[in-house]
mmCIF file of C-alpha atoms in Angstrom:
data_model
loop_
_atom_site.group_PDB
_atom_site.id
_atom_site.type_symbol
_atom_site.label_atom_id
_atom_site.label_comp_id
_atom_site.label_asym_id
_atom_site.label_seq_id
_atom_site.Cartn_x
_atom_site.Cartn_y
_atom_site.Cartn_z
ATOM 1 C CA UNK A 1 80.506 -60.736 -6.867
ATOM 2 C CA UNK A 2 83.068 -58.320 -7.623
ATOM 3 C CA UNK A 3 85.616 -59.416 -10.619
ATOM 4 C CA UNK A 4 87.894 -56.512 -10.247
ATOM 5 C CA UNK A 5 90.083 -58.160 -7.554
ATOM 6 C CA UNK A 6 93.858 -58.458 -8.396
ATOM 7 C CA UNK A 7 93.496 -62.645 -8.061
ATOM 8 C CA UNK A 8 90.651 -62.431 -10.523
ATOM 9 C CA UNK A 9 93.273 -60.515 -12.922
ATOM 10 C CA UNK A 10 95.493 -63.050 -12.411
ATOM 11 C CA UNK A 11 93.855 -65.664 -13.207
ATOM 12 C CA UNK A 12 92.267 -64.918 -16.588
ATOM 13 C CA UNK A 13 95.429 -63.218 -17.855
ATOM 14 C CA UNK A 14 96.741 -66.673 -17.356
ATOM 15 C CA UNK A 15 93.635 -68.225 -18.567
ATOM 16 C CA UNK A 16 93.667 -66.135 -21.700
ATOM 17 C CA UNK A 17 97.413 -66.128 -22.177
ATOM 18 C CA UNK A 18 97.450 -70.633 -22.234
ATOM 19 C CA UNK A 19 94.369 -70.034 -24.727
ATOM 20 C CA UNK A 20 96.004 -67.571 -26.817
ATOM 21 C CA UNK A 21 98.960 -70.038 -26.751
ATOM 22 C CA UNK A 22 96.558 -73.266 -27.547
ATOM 23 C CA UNK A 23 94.912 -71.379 -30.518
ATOM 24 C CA UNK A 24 98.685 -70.242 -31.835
ATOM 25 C CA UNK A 25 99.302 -73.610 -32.390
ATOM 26 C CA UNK A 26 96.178 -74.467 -34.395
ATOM 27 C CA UNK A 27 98.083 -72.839 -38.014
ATOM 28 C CA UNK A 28 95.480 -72.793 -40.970
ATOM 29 C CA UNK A 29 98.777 -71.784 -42.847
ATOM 30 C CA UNK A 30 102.179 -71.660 -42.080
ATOM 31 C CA UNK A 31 104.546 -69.787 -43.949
ATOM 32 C CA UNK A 32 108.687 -71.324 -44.408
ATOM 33 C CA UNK A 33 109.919 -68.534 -42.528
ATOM 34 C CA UNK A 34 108.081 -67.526 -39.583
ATOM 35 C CA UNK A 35 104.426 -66.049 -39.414
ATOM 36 C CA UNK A 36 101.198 -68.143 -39.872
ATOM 37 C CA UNK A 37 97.456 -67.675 -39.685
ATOM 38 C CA UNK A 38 96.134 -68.924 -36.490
ATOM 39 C CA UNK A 39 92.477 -69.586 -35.288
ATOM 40 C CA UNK A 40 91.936 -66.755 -33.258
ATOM 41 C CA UNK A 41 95.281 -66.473 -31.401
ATOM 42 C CA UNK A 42 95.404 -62.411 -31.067
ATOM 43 C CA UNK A 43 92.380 -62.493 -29.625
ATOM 44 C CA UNK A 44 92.764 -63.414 -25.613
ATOM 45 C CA UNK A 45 95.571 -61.360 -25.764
ATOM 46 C CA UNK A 46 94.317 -58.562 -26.846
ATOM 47 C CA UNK A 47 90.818 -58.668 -24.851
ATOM 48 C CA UNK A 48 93.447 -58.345 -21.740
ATOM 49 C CA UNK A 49 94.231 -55.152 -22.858
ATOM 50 C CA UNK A 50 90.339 -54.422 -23.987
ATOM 51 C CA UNK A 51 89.223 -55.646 -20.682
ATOM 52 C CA UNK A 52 92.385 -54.371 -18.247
ATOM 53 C CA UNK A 53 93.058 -51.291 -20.360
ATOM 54 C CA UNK A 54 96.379 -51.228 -22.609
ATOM 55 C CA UNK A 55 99.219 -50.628 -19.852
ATOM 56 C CA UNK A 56 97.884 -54.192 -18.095
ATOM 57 C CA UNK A 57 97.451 -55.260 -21.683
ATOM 58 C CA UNK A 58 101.381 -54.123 -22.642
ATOM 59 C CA UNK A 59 102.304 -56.313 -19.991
ATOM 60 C CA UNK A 60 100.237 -58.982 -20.515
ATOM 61 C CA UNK A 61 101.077 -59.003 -24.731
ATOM 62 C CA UNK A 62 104.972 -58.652 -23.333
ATOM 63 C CA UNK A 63 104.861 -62.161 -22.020
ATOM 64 C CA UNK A 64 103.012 -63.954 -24.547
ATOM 65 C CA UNK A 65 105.306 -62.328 -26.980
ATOM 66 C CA UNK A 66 108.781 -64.548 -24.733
ATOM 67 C CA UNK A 67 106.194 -67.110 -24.616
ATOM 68 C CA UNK A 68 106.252 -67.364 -28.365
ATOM 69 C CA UNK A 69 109.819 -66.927 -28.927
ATOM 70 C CA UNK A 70 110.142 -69.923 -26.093
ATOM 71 C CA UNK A 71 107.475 -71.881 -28.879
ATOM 72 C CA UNK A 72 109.311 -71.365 -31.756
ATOM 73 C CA UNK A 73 112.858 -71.276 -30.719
ATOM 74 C CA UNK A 74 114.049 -74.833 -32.154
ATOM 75 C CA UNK A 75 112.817 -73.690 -35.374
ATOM 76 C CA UNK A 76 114.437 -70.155 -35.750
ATOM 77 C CA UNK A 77 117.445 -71.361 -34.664
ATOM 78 C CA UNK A 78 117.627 -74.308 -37.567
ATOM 79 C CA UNK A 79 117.212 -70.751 -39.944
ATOM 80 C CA UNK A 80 120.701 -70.316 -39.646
ATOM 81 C CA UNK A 81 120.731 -66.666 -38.499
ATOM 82 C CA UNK A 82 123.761 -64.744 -38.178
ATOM 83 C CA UNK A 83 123.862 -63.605 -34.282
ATOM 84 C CA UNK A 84 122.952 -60.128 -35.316
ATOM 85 C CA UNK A 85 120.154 -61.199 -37.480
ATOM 86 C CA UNK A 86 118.693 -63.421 -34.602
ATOM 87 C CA UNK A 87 119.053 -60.914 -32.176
ATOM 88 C CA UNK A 88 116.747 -58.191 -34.362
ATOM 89 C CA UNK A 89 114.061 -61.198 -35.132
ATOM 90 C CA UNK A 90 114.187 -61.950 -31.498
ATOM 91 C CA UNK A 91 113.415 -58.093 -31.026
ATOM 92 C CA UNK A 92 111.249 -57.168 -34.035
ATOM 93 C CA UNK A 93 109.325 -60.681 -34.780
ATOM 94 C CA UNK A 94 108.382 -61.605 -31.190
ATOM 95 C CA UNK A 95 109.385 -59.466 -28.490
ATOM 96 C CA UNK A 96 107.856 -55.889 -30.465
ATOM 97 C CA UNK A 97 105.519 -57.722 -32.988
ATOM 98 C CA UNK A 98 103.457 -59.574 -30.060
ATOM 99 C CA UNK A 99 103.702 -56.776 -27.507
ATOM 100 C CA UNK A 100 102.116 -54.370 -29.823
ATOM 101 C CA UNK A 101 98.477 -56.137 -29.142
ATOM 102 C CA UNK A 102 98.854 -54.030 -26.085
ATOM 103 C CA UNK A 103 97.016 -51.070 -28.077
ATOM 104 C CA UNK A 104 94.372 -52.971 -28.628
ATOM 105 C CA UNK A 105 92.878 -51.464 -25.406
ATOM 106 C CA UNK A 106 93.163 -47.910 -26.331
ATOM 107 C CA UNK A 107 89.940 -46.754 -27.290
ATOM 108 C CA UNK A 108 87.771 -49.674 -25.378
ATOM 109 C CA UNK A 109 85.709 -47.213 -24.014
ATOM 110 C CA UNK A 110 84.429 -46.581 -27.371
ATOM 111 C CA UNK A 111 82.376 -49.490 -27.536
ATOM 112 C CA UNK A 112 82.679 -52.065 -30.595
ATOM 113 C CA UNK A 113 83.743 -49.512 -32.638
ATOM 114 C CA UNK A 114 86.965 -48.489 -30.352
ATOM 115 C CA UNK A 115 87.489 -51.866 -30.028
ATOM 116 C CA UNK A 116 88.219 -52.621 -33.659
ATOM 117 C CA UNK A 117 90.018 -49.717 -34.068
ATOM 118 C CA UNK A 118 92.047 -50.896 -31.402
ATOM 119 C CA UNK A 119 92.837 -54.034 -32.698
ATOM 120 C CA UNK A 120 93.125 -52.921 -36.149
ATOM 121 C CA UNK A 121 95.809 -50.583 -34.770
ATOM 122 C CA UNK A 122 97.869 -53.485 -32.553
ATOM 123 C CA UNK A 123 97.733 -55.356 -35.830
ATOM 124 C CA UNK A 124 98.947 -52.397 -38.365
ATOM 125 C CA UNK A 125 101.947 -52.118 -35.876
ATOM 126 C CA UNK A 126 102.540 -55.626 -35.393
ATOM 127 C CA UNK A 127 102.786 -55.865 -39.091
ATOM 128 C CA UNK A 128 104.912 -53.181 -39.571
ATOM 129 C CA UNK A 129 107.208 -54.746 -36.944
ATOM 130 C CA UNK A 130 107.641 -57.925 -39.247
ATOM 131 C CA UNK A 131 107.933 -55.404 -42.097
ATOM 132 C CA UNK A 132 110.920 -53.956 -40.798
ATOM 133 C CA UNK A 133 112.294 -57.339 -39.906
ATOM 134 C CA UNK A 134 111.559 -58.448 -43.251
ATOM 135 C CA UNK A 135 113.658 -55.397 -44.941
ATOM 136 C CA UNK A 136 116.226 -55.237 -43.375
ATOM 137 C CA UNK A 137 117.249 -58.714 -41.634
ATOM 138 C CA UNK A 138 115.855 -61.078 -44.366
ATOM 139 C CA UNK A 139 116.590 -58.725 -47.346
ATOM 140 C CA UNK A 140 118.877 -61.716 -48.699
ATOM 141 C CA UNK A 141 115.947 -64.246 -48.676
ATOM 142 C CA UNK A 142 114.258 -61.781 -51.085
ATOM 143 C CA UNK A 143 113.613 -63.827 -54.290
ATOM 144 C CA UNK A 144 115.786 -62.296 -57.776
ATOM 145 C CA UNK A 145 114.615 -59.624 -59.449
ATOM 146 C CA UNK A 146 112.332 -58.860 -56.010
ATOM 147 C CA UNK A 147 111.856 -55.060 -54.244
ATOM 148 C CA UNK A 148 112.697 -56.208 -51.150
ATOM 149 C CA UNK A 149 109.996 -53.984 -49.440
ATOM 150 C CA UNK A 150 107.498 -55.407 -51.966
ATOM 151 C CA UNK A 151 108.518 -58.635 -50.992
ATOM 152 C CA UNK A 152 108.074 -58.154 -46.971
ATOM 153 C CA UNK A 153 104.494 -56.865 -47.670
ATOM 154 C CA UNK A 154 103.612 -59.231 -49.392
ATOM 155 C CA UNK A 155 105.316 -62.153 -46.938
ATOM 156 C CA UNK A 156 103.965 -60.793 -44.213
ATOM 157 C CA UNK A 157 100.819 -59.341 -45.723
ATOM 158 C CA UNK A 158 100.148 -62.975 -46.636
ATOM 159 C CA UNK A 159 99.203 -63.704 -42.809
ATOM 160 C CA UNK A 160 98.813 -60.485 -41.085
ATOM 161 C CA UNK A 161 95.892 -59.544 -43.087
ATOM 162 C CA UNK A 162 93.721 -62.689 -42.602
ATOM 163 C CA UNK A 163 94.877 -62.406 -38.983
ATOM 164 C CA UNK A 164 93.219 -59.021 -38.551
ATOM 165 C CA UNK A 165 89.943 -60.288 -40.280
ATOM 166 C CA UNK A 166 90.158 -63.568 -37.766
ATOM 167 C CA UNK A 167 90.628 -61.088 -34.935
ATOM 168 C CA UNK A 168 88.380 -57.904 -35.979
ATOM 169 C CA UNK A 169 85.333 -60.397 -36.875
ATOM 170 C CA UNK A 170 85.882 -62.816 -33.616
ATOM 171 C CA UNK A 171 85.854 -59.465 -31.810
ATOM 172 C CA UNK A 172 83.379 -58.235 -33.014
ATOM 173 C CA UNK A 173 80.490 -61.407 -32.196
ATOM 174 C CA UNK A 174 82.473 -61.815 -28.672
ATOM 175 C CA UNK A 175 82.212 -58.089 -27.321
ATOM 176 C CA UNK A 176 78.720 -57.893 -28.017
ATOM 177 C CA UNK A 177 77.651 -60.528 -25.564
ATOM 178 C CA UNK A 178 76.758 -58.985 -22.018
ATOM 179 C CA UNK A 179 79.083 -60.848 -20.106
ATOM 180 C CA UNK A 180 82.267 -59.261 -21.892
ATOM 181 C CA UNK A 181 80.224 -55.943 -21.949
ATOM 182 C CA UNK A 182 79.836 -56.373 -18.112
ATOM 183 C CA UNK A 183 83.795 -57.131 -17.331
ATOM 184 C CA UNK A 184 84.974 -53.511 -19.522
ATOM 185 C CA UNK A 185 82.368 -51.455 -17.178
ATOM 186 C CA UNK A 186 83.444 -53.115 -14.058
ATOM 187 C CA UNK A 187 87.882 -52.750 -15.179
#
């Protein structure tokens, strides 16, 4: 049976779009403003883009990244954000941030190897997304006597790093198994 049919594409965006969704609410930490370490919740989105190459993954990452904006909107609203300083988290902490796992597709053809490179790379943006959020519109939450870019690496080093380990080592047991192996050759 041929998987490669636009229904099929459909679906398991979907599919792996309500997982990614399910697993970003399972927080091993959560920080008090914004970001968290998830089980595994980069990980459907970015086999979209590993799977469906990187533009189908751009779009796919582009709606899970409203989707998570839609999630957490009660709570970045109670931050108290001036409407210029909700308006850049909107755009750098969701909307840029999430839709960077798009790359994560980039070098699939690679094998493993291109795969984690991929993802590393989705990740190293996605961080430096919250980076720049973190200099420039929470520069005032910086603690005293704090370099404010010191202070957003190591915020949002805090779960971006064990986010890429989550992702690079569940990527790295799941893309080995012929079935996943089977769906890159066939998209």
């Amino acid at each position: 049976m041929k998987t490669n049919t636009r229904t099929h594409r459909m679906v398991l965006t979907a599919v792996l779009i309500a997982l990614a969704t399910v697993l970003s609410l399972i927080k091993i930490y959560k920080l008090p403003l914004g970001g968290s370490i998830t089980l595994f919740s980069m990980l459907p989105v970015s086999m979209l883009s590993i799977i469906y190459g990187y533009k189908w993954g751009f779009v796919s990452a582009f709606l899970y990244s409203v989707l998570q904006f839609a999630l957490d909107f009660g709570e970045v609203m109670s931050w108290g954000l001036t409407p210029m300083v909700l308006i850049g988290t909107i755009v750098f902490d969701y909307l840029l941030a999430f839709t960077a796992l798009g790359f994560s597709g980039v070098w699939a053809k690679k094998g493993v190897k291109g795969i984690i490179i991929g993802i590393s790379l989705s990740m190293v943006i996605r961080f430096i997304s919250h980076f720049i959020s973190g200099t420039i519109l929470f520069a005032s939450w910086c603690p005293e006597g704090w370099n404010v870019a010191w202070y957003s690496v190591c915020y949002n080093g805090s779960y971006m790093l064990p986010e890429l380990i989550f992702t690079v080592l569940g990527a790295s047991v799941l893309f080995k198994t012929p079935y996943i192996q089977k769906q890159i050759k066939e998209n």
